[in-house]
Tab-separated table of C-alpha atoms in Angstrom:
chain	number	residue	atom	x	y	z
A	47	MET	CA	6.765	-4.451	23.048
A	48	THR	CA	5.477	-4.198	26.603
A	49	THR	CA	2.425	-1.908	27.005
A	50	PHE	CA	1.783	0.569	29.767
A	51	SER	CA	-0.931	-1.658	31.164
A	52	GLU	CA	1.268	-4.726	31.203
A	53	ARG	CA	4.197	-2.906	32.818
A	54	LEU	CA	1.945	-1.342	35.483
A	55	ARG	CA	0.769	-4.798	36.514
A	56	GLN	CA	4.305	-6.250	36.376
A	57	LEU	CA	5.709	-3.542	38.626
A	58	ARG	CA	2.804	-3.850	41.092
A	59	MET	CA	3.281	-7.619	41.314
A	60	GLU	CA	7.053	-7.263	41.762
A	61	ALA	CA	6.486	-4.760	44.576
A	62	ARG	CA	3.944	-7.220	46.151
A	63	TRP	CA	1.248	-4.577	46.184
A	64	SER	CA	-2.425	-5.582	46.056
A	65	LEU	CA	-4.791	-3.773	43.723
A	66	ALA	CA	-6.460	-2.186	46.711
A	67	GLY	CA	-3.138	-1.169	48.266
A	68	LEU	CA	-1.788	0.523	45.148
A	69	ALA	CA	-5.178	2.123	44.382
A	70	GLN	CA	-5.108	3.726	47.812
A	71	HIS	CA	-1.613	5.158	47.297
A	72	ILE	CA	-2.395	6.642	43.872
A	73	HIS	CA	-5.797	7.937	45.007
A	74	TYR	CA	-7.897	5.880	42.592
A	75	ASP	CA	-10.431	3.188	43.280
A	76	ARG	CA	-9.575	-0.463	42.961
A	77	THR	CA	-11.972	-1.085	40.020
A	78	SER	CA	-10.504	1.692	37.932
A	79	LEU	CA	-6.966	0.446	38.600
A	80	HIS	CA	-8.042	-3.073	37.498
A	81	HIS	CA	-9.402	-1.600	34.234
A	82	PHE	CA	-6.105	0.314	33.684
A	83	GLU	CA	-4.070	-2.895	34.162
A	84	THR	CA	-6.265	-4.931	31.783
A	85	GLY	CA	-6.339	-2.213	29.138
A	86	ARG	CA	-10.112	-1.884	29.286
A	87	ARG	CA	-9.782	1.827	30.063
A	88	LEU	CA	-7.064	4.374	29.275
A	89	ALA	CA	-5.267	5.570	32.391
A	90	PRO	CA	-4.995	9.353	32.825
A	91	LEU	CA	-1.505	10.840	32.851
A	92	GLU	CA	-1.822	11.561	36.578
A	93	VAL	CA	-2.174	7.836	37.269
A	94	ALA	CA	1.027	7.135	35.305
A	95	VAL	CA	2.844	9.839	37.281
A	96	ARG	CA	1.618	8.717	40.657
A	97	ALA	CA	2.172	4.967	39.949
A	98	ASP	CA	5.663	5.675	38.571
A	99	ASP	CA	6.568	7.436	41.821
A	100	VAL	CA	4.987	4.876	44.190
A	101	LEU	CA	6.468	1.897	42.324
A	102	GLY	CA	9.896	3.471	41.840
A	103	ALA	CA	9.766	3.084	38.065
A	104	ASN	CA	12.177	5.980	37.448
A	105	GLY	CA	10.047	7.447	34.637
A	106	GLU	CA	9.446	4.172	32.775
A	107	LEU	CA	5.664	4.185	33.290
A	108	ILE	CA	5.464	7.898	32.276
A	109	ALA	CA	7.477	7.206	29.104
A	110	LEU	CA	5.282	4.238	28.166
A	111	TRP	CA	2.119	6.278	28.728
A	112	GLN	CA	3.454	9.149	26.634
A	113	ARG	CA	4.483	6.844	23.769
A	114	GLU	CA	1.089	5.189	23.638
A	115	ASP	CA	-0.712	8.546	23.878
A	116	ALA	CA	1.300	9.796	20.876
A	117	GLU	CA	0.456	6.613	18.932
A	118	ARG	CA	-3.237	7.044	19.729
A	119	ARG	CA	-3.166	10.692	18.607
A	120	ALA	CA	-1.398	9.759	15.338
A	121	ALA	CA	-3.927	6.967	14.663
A	122	ALA	CA	-6.816	9.331	15.289
A	123	ALA	CA	-5.318	11.964	12.923
A	124	ALA	CA	-4.857	9.335	10.193
A	125	HIS	CA	-8.435	8.192	10.686
A	126	ARG	CA	-9.741	11.752	10.292
A	127	THR	CA	-7.721	12.175	7.095
A	128	ARG	CA	-9.050	8.937	5.661
A	129	ALA	CA	-12.631	9.768	6.576
A	130	ALA	CA	-12.406	13.222	5.040
A	131	ALA	CA	-10.694	11.921	1.865
A	132	LEU	CA	-13.322	9.170	1.468
A	133	ALA	CA	-16.139	11.696	1.886
A	134	MET	CA	-14.611	13.839	-0.827
A	135	SER	CA	-14.317	10.891	-3.219
A	136	ARG	CA	-17.979	10.151	-2.680
A	137	ASP	CA	-18.796	13.759	-3.497
A	138	LEU	CA	-16.716	13.640	-6.711
A	139	THR	CA	-18.422	10.451	-7.740
A	140	ALA	CA	-21.931	11.850	-7.113
A	141	LEU	CA	-21.611	15.301	-8.501
A	142	ALA	CA	-21.757	14.727	-12.269
A	143	ASP	CA	-22.195	18.439	-13.029
A	144	LEU	CA	-19.411	19.538	-10.762
A	145	ASP	CA	-17.489	22.641	-11.977
A	146	ILE	CA	-13.803	22.206	-11.514
A	147	SER	CA	-11.283	24.931	-10.902
A	148	GLU	CA	-7.744	25.749	-11.907
A	149	LEU	CA	-5.229	22.925	-12.146
A	150	GLN	CA	-3.444	22.738	-8.792
A	151	GLU	CA	0.295	22.819	-8.481
A	152	GLY	CA	1.788	19.684	-7.032
A	153	VAL	CA	-0.086	16.991	-8.967
A	154	GLU	CA	2.963	16.130	-11.125
A	155	ALA	CA	5.332	16.191	-8.101
A	156	THR	CA	2.964	13.953	-6.193
A	157	ALA	CA	2.837	11.436	-9.049
A	158	PHE	CA	6.644	11.158	-9.027
A	159	ASP	CA	7.168	11.365	-5.295
A	160	TYR	CA	4.723	8.523	-4.662
A	161	LEU	CA	7.213	6.092	-6.179
A	162	GLY	CA	9.776	6.698	-3.405
A	163	ASN	CA	7.750	7.510	-0.327
A	164	PRO	CA	5.548	5.630	2.182
A	165	PRO	CA	1.826	5.762	1.378
A	166	ALA	CA	0.600	7.512	4.500
A	167	PRO	CA	2.311	10.941	3.947
A	168	MET	CA	1.447	10.742	0.252
A	169	MET	CA	-2.219	10.164	1.173
A	170	ASN	CA	-2.083	13.296	3.312
A	171	ARG	CA	-0.519	15.357	0.512
A	172	ALA	CA	-2.968	14.181	-2.163
A	173	HIS	CA	-5.929	14.837	0.156
A	174	ALA	CA	-4.672	18.378	0.909
A	175	LEU	CA	-4.092	19.149	-2.795
A	176	ARG	CA	-7.464	17.774	-3.766
A	177	GLY	CA	-9.082	19.746	-0.935
A	178	GLU	CA	-7.805	23.019	-2.448
A	179	ALA	CA	-9.157	22.065	-5.854
A	180	PHE	CA	-12.444	20.924	-4.356
A	181	GLU	CA	-13.077	24.232	-2.638
A	182	ARG	CA	-12.498	26.114	-5.906
A	183	LEU	CA	-14.519	23.763	-8.028
A	184	ARG	CA	-17.495	24.246	-5.701
A	185	SER	CA	-17.237	28.032	-6.127
A	186	GLY	CA	-16.709	27.802	-9.890
A	187	HIS	CA	-13.583	29.993	-9.828
A	188	PHE	CA	-11.830	28.796	-13.006
A	189	ARG	CA	-11.298	29.946	-16.585
A	190	PRO	CA	-13.724	28.458	-19.163
A	191	GLY	CA	-11.010	26.575	-20.978
A	192	ASP	CA	-9.695	24.917	-17.756
A	193	ARG	CA	-12.628	22.578	-17.158
A	194	ALA	CA	-11.184	19.404	-18.743
A	195	ASP	CA	-7.696	19.903	-17.262
A	196	LEU	CA	-9.124	20.392	-13.797
A	197	TYR	CA	-11.238	17.227	-14.013
A	198	VAL	CA	-8.019	15.389	-14.931
A	199	ALA	CA	-6.201	16.934	-11.919
A	200	ALA	CA	-8.970	15.876	-9.558
A	201	GLY	CA	-8.992	12.462	-11.123
A	202	ARG	CA	-5.305	11.946	-10.749
A	203	LEU	CA	-5.331	13.000	-7.087
A	204	SER	CA	-8.170	10.557	-6.555
A	205	GLY	CA	-5.998	7.949	-8.213
A	206	VAL	CA	-3.132	8.683	-5.831
A	207	LEU	CA	-5.498	8.216	-2.929
A	208	ALA	CA	-6.665	4.915	-4.402
A	209	TYR	CA	-3.069	3.645	-4.513
A	210	ALA	CA	-2.309	4.938	-1.042
A	211	LEU	CA	-5.291	3.250	0.545
A	212	LEU	CA	-4.533	0.020	-1.322
A	213	ASP	CA	-0.941	0.134	-0.090
A	214	LEU	CA	-2.292	0.663	3.408
A	215	GLY	CA	-4.397	-2.471	2.992
A	216	ASP	CA	-7.932	-0.953	2.594
A	217	ALA	CA	-9.209	-2.159	-0.783
A	218	ALA	CA	-12.787	-1.008	-0.189
A	219	GLU	CA	-11.814	2.648	0.261
A	220	ALA	CA	-9.333	2.354	-2.607
A	221	HIS	CA	-12.192	1.279	-4.910
A	222	GLU	CA	-14.216	4.364	-3.990
A	223	HIS	CA	-11.315	6.686	-4.737
A	224	ALA	CA	-10.735	4.865	-8.068
A	225	THR	CA	-14.447	5.256	-8.909
A	226	ALA	CA	-14.130	9.023	-8.312
A	227	ALA	CA	-11.062	9.086	-10.542
A	228	GLY	CA	-13.027	7.264	-13.293
A	229	ARG	CA	-15.885	9.770	-13.094
A	230	CYS	CA	-13.459	12.616	-13.379
A	231	ALA	CA	-11.844	11.018	-16.450
A	232	GLU	CA	-15.315	10.633	-17.960
A	233	PHE	CA	-16.190	14.299	-17.427
A	234	ALA	CA	-12.861	15.389	-18.821
A	235	GLY	CA	-13.121	13.135	-21.854
A	236	ASP	CA	-9.619	11.867	-21.080
A	237	SER	CA	-9.086	8.356	-22.475
A	238	GLU	CA	-5.589	8.043	-21.100
A	239	LEU	CA	-6.738	8.554	-17.515
A	240	ALA	CA	-9.793	6.324	-18.123
A	241	ALA	CA	-7.496	3.462	-19.239
A	242	TRP	CA	-5.267	4.026	-16.195
A	243	VAL	CA	-8.260	3.901	-13.873
A	244	ALA	CA	-9.456	0.637	-15.454
A	245	GLY	CA	-6.063	-0.907	-14.756
A	246	THR	CA	-6.081	0.419	-11.210
A	247	ARG	CA	-9.609	-0.918	-10.480
A	248	SER	CA	-8.405	-4.247	-11.791
A	249	LEU	CA	-5.351	-4.066	-9.545
A	250	ILE	CA	-7.588	-3.445	-6.475
A	251	SER	CA	-9.794	-6.420	-7.389
A	252	ARG	CA	-6.680	-8.598	-7.766
A	253	PHE	CA	-5.620	-7.518	-4.289
A	254	GLN	CA	-9.011	-8.774	-3.069
A	255	GLY	CA	-8.559	-12.080	-4.932
A	256	ASP	CA	-11.535	-11.428	-7.279
A	257	TYR	CA	-9.805	-12.245	-10.579
A	258	GLY	CA	-12.978	-12.540	-12.588
A	259	ARG	CA	-13.945	-8.983	-11.712
A	260	ALA	CA	-10.378	-7.825	-12.229
A	261	LEU	CA	-10.352	-9.307	-15.742
A	262	ALA	CA	-13.643	-7.588	-16.547
A	263	PHE	CA	-12.116	-4.198	-15.572
A	264	ILE	CA	-9.117	-4.896	-17.869
A	265	ARG	CA	-11.257	-5.787	-20.843
A	266	ASP	CA	-13.503	-2.811	-20.342
A	267	GLY	CA	-10.389	-0.627	-20.292
A	268	TYR	CA	-9.280	-1.657	-23.775
A	269	GLN	CA	-11.874	0.693	-25.279
A	270	TRP	CA	-9.823	3.644	-23.997
A	271	VAL	CA	-6.448	2.741	-25.523
A	272	GLY	CA	-5.389	4.200	-28.831
A	273	SER	CA	-2.713	2.880	-31.169
A	274	GLY	CA	0.604	4.208	-30.036
A	275	HIS	CA	-0.856	6.584	-27.452
A	276	GLY	CA	1.101	6.057	-24.238
A	277	THR	CA	1.600	2.905	-22.169
A	278	GLY	CA	-2.020	2.265	-21.330
A	279	GLU	CA	-2.375	-0.827	-23.497
A	280	ALA	CA	0.858	-2.376	-22.278
A	281	ARG	CA	-0.243	-1.873	-18.640
A	282	LEU	CA	-3.662	-3.412	-19.314
A	283	ARG	CA	-2.122	-6.399	-21.108
A	284	CYS	CA	0.121	-7.028	-18.131
A	285	GLY	CA	-2.862	-6.731	-15.801
A	286	GLU	CA	-4.678	-9.272	-17.915
A	287	ALA	CA	-1.675	-11.602	-17.617
A	288	GLN	CA	-1.827	-11.370	-13.829
A	289	CYS	CA	-5.545	-12.238	-13.856
A	290	LEU	CA	-5.074	-15.180	-16.191
A	291	ALA	CA	-2.074	-16.519	-14.266
A	292	ASN	CA	-4.061	-16.415	-11.033
A	293	LEU	CA	-6.864	-18.276	-12.829
A	294	GLY	CA	-4.334	-20.968	-13.769
A	295	ASP	CA	-4.089	-20.321	-17.569
A	296	SER	CA	-0.349	-20.383	-18.282
A	297	ARG	CA	-0.610	-20.202	-22.067
A	298	ALA	CA	-3.007	-17.237	-22.083
A	299	ALA	CA	-0.967	-15.397	-19.431
A	300	ASN	CA	2.220	-15.742	-21.452
A	301	THR	CA	0.367	-14.650	-24.581
A	302	ALA	CA	-0.884	-11.513	-22.807
A	303	LEU	CA	2.679	-10.703	-21.730
A	304	ASP	CA	3.871	-11.110	-25.306
A	305	GLU	CA	1.087	-8.795	-26.438
A	306	ALA	CA	2.222	-6.252	-23.870
A	307	GLU	CA	5.650	-6.313	-25.470
A	308	SER	CA	4.082	-5.675	-28.890
A	309	ALA	CA	2.050	-2.828	-27.483
A	310	ARG	CA	5.176	-1.198	-26.083
A	311	GLU	CA	6.837	-1.443	-29.489
A	312	ARG	CA	3.899	0.423	-31.034
A	313	ILE	CA	4.155	3.413	-28.677
A	314	ARG	CA	4.524	6.621	-30.683
A	315	ARG	CA	3.471	9.154	-28.073
A	316	PRO	CA	4.656	9.104	-24.446
A	317	ASP	CA	2.345	9.266	-21.440
A	318	SER	CA	1.253	12.809	-20.550
A	319	LEU	CA	2.406	12.226	-16.975
A	320	ASP	CA	4.890	9.639	-15.728
A	321	GLY	CA	5.609	8.583	-12.196
A	322	LEU	CA	2.642	6.757	-10.682
A	323	PHE	CA	0.740	7.300	-13.935
A	324	GLY	CA	3.420	5.931	-16.247
A	325	PHE	CA	4.359	2.315	-17.008
A	326	SER	CA	8.140	2.033	-17.418
A	327	ARG	CA	9.967	-0.868	-18.970
A	328	ALA	CA	11.055	-1.886	-15.490
A	329	LYS	CA	7.428	-1.887	-14.351
A	330	GLN	CA	6.474	-4.060	-17.278
A	331	SER	CA	9.087	-6.707	-16.363
A	332	TYR	CA	7.963	-6.481	-12.746
A	333	TYR	CA	4.360	-7.176	-13.810
A	334	ALA	CA	5.521	-10.163	-15.838
A	335	GLY	CA	7.437	-11.637	-12.939
A	336	SER	CA	4.582	-11.032	-10.494
A	337	SER	CA	2.164	-12.790	-12.902
A	338	LEU	CA	3.971	-16.028	-13.625
A	339	ILE	CA	4.810	-16.935	-9.997
A	340	TRP	CA	1.163	-17.903	-9.561
A	341	LEU	CA	1.497	-20.823	-11.967
A	342	GLN	CA	3.132	-24.219	-11.454
A	343	GLY	CA	6.801	-23.393	-11.824
A	344	GLY	CA	8.863	-24.845	-14.682
A	345	HIS	CA	9.134	-22.551	-17.693
A	346	ASP	CA	6.775	-20.039	-16.022
A	347	ALA	CA	9.065	-19.775	-13.016
A	348	GLU	CA	12.110	-19.426	-15.245
A	349	ARG	CA	10.539	-16.515	-17.115
A	350	ALA	CA	9.332	-14.996	-13.842
A	351	GLU	CA	12.917	-15.145	-12.503
A	352	ARG	CA	14.343	-13.492	-15.652
A	353	GLU	CA	11.708	-10.730	-15.612
A	354	ALA	CA	12.160	-9.976	-11.894
A	355	VAL	CA	15.956	-9.765	-12.296
A	356	THR	CA	15.459	-7.419	-15.265
A	357	ALA	CA	13.065	-5.163	-13.348
A	358	ILE	CA	15.394	-4.890	-10.328
A	359	GLU	CA	18.371	-4.094	-12.544
A	360	LEU	CA	16.506	-1.478	-14.608
A	361	TRP	CA	15.343	0.290	-11.462
A	362	ARG	CA	18.786	0.109	-9.918
A	363	THR	CA	20.538	1.606	-12.928
A	364	GLY	CA	17.785	3.726	-14.466
A	365	PRO	CA	16.592	7.316	-13.880
A	366	GLU	CA	15.842	8.053	-10.242
A	367	ALA	CA	12.478	9.530	-11.161
A	368	GLU	CA	11.363	6.153	-12.525
A	369	ARG	CA	12.441	4.176	-9.508
A	370	SER	CA	9.483	2.714	-7.636
A	371	LEU	CA	10.869	1.576	-4.292
A	372	ASP	CA	7.853	-0.439	-3.219
A	373	ASP	CA	7.668	-2.277	-6.540
A	374	GLU	CA	11.451	-2.824	-6.521
A	375	ARG	CA	11.131	-4.426	-3.081
A	376	LEU	CA	8.238	-6.570	-4.203
A	377	ALA	CA	10.300	-7.669	-7.251
A	378	HIS	CA	12.798	-9.138	-4.764
A	379	ILE	CA	9.978	-11.154	-3.215
A	380	TYR	CA	8.783	-12.332	-6.580
A	381	LEU	CA	12.331	-13.274	-7.572
A	382	ALA	CA	12.651	-15.269	-4.358
A	383	THR	CA	9.310	-16.949	-4.963
A	384	ALA	CA	10.318	-18.005	-8.515
A	385	ARG	CA	13.553	-19.408	-7.195
A	386	VAL	CA	11.748	-21.478	-4.561
A	387	GLN	CA	9.573	-22.854	-7.370
A	388	LEU	CA	12.809	-23.810	-9.071
A	389	ASP	CA	14.114	-25.403	-5.819
A	390	ASN	CA	16.840	-22.766	-5.434
A	391	VAL	CA	16.415	-22.029	-1.708
A	392	GLU	CA	19.825	-20.351	-1.357
A	393	GLY	CA	19.032	-18.048	-4.291
A	394	ALA	CA	15.627	-17.262	-2.769
A	395	ALA	CA	17.246	-16.294	0.508
A	396	ASP	CA	19.677	-13.988	-1.303
A	397	ALA	CA	16.815	-12.357	-3.243
A	398	ILE	CA	14.648	-11.486	-0.223
A	399	ARG	CA	17.503	-10.423	2.076
A	400	PRO	CA	17.167	-6.659	1.247
A	401	ILE	CA	13.503	-6.760	2.357
A	402	LEU	CA	14.083	-8.244	5.768
A	403	SER	CA	15.358	-5.055	7.454
A	404	LEU	CA	12.561	-2.674	6.299
A	405	PRO	CA	11.162	-0.379	8.991
A	406	GLU	CA	7.466	-0.865	9.790
A	407	GLU	CA	6.284	2.254	7.992
A	408	GLU	CA	7.729	0.904	4.704
A	409	GLN	CA	6.128	-2.495	4.935
A	410	ILE	CA	3.150	-1.847	2.675
A	411	SER	CA	0.307	-4.370	2.600
A	412	TRP	CA	1.573	-5.992	-0.646
A	413	ILE	CA	4.948	-6.735	0.909
A	414	VAL	CA	3.406	-8.392	3.942
A	415	LYS	CA	1.011	-10.476	1.837
A	416	ARG	CA	3.594	-11.708	-0.660
A	417	ALA	CA	6.324	-12.356	1.890
A	418	ASP	CA	3.846	-14.415	3.932
A	419	ARG	CA	3.157	-16.586	0.876
A	420	LEU	CA	6.891	-17.111	0.365
A	421	ALA	CA	7.274	-18.167	4.019
A	422	GLY	CA	4.484	-20.700	3.483
A	423	MET	CA	6.276	-22.173	0.487
A	424	LEU	CA	9.556	-22.447	2.408
A	425	SER	CA	7.698	-24.192	5.274
A	426	ALA	CA	6.644	-27.075	3.015
A	427	PRO	CA	7.616	-30.549	4.177
A	428	ARG	CA	10.111	-30.892	1.325
A	429	TYR	CA	12.257	-28.217	3.000
A	430	ALA	CA	12.156	-29.746	6.479
A	431	GLY	CA	15.688	-29.734	7.790
A	432	ASN	CA	16.850	-27.122	5.334
A	433	ARG	CA	18.597	-24.536	7.562
A	434	THR	CA	18.456	-21.722	4.990
A	435	ALA	CA	14.690	-22.247	4.517
A	436	ALA	CA	14.070	-22.230	8.277
A	437	GLU	CA	16.178	-19.090	8.850
A	438	THR	CA	14.391	-17.277	6.031
A	439	VAL	CA	10.984	-18.217	7.349
A	440	ALA	CA	11.948	-17.014	10.805
A	441	ALA	CA	13.179	-13.700	9.354
A	442	ILE	CA	9.947	-13.202	7.396
A	443	ASN	CA	7.862	-13.931	10.488
A	444	ALA	CA	9.932	-11.412	12.493
A	445	LEU	CA	9.349	-8.796	9.768
A	446	ALA	CA	5.555	-9.330	9.976
A	447	ALA	CA	5.639	-9.148	13.739
């Protein structure tokens, strides 16, 4: 999309004005106008108004300036939220003797709403909720019996922030929020949250490509899972499978997925909170599919295809509260990847088609990363001349742009 600076220069050149000539007419010096055209400095609104009039732009320059000003303001607001949220996570991590206040309303709703909403607004909501709790915990305004529950609330909101920042592509900040969540779980003595945090820290490390560290987080997390107590073990086993698959161990990865199935069969008590903090059957199939696509195809790709299809179907037909839109979209990419590994290019194109029209705000970092890998696979020499492969690559590149 053409920027204000670019359009200002284009219109000046079309009108055959020199820098000095236009500068004189808009009552600015030539050097400042040069900086405005090159984008080195932000032009004031009055420059846009005067230049629009002198160049006969009919409001186009003013509209471009206003759009970019709105974008700059939104980016600055998001930056302030991130900085404030990060500072609070650092405080939660450091203050081991922190007194925590009454459990805040909205934590459960946030956990469910995260599954179907873009990460940025959910980050804002989690930060606002945690801010209310943080103010009260500093003042010590809570009933004596609420201490553990309030640590869990603060930990879960920190966990939401960890997911949001990871989905926005900032793994370093996500790690800090996850660390704060882990400290809160420790102070609360909540093994369920501690196991969830271990899996989340592993997820962040996998995003960074550090599979050795990711595997260490998983294996440390096993100390927190109890027999039949929630989905924590199944989630950790699936995380282990992802690590092992990325490390090239097909046999061990498949074994971990089989152990995840056994762990699910042993569940006798449900998770205390679902949504972002649960691990549905659809999510388990999704994890299996997303693990095995990192191996060498063959039987692994066949299982990955089956599991991705299962995940998509379970989300499509299951309870709306369990439907994770970002994961469902990623499952389409994993299905397409498995099909490319099986040389089914037409099937791959069908699988990824629902992703190719996503608006920018719904293209989380995982989607961009995984779609880019798929485009690389379809660009291999073996698919040279394949029209479907070329069209799919072009569509993926357009999505990223």
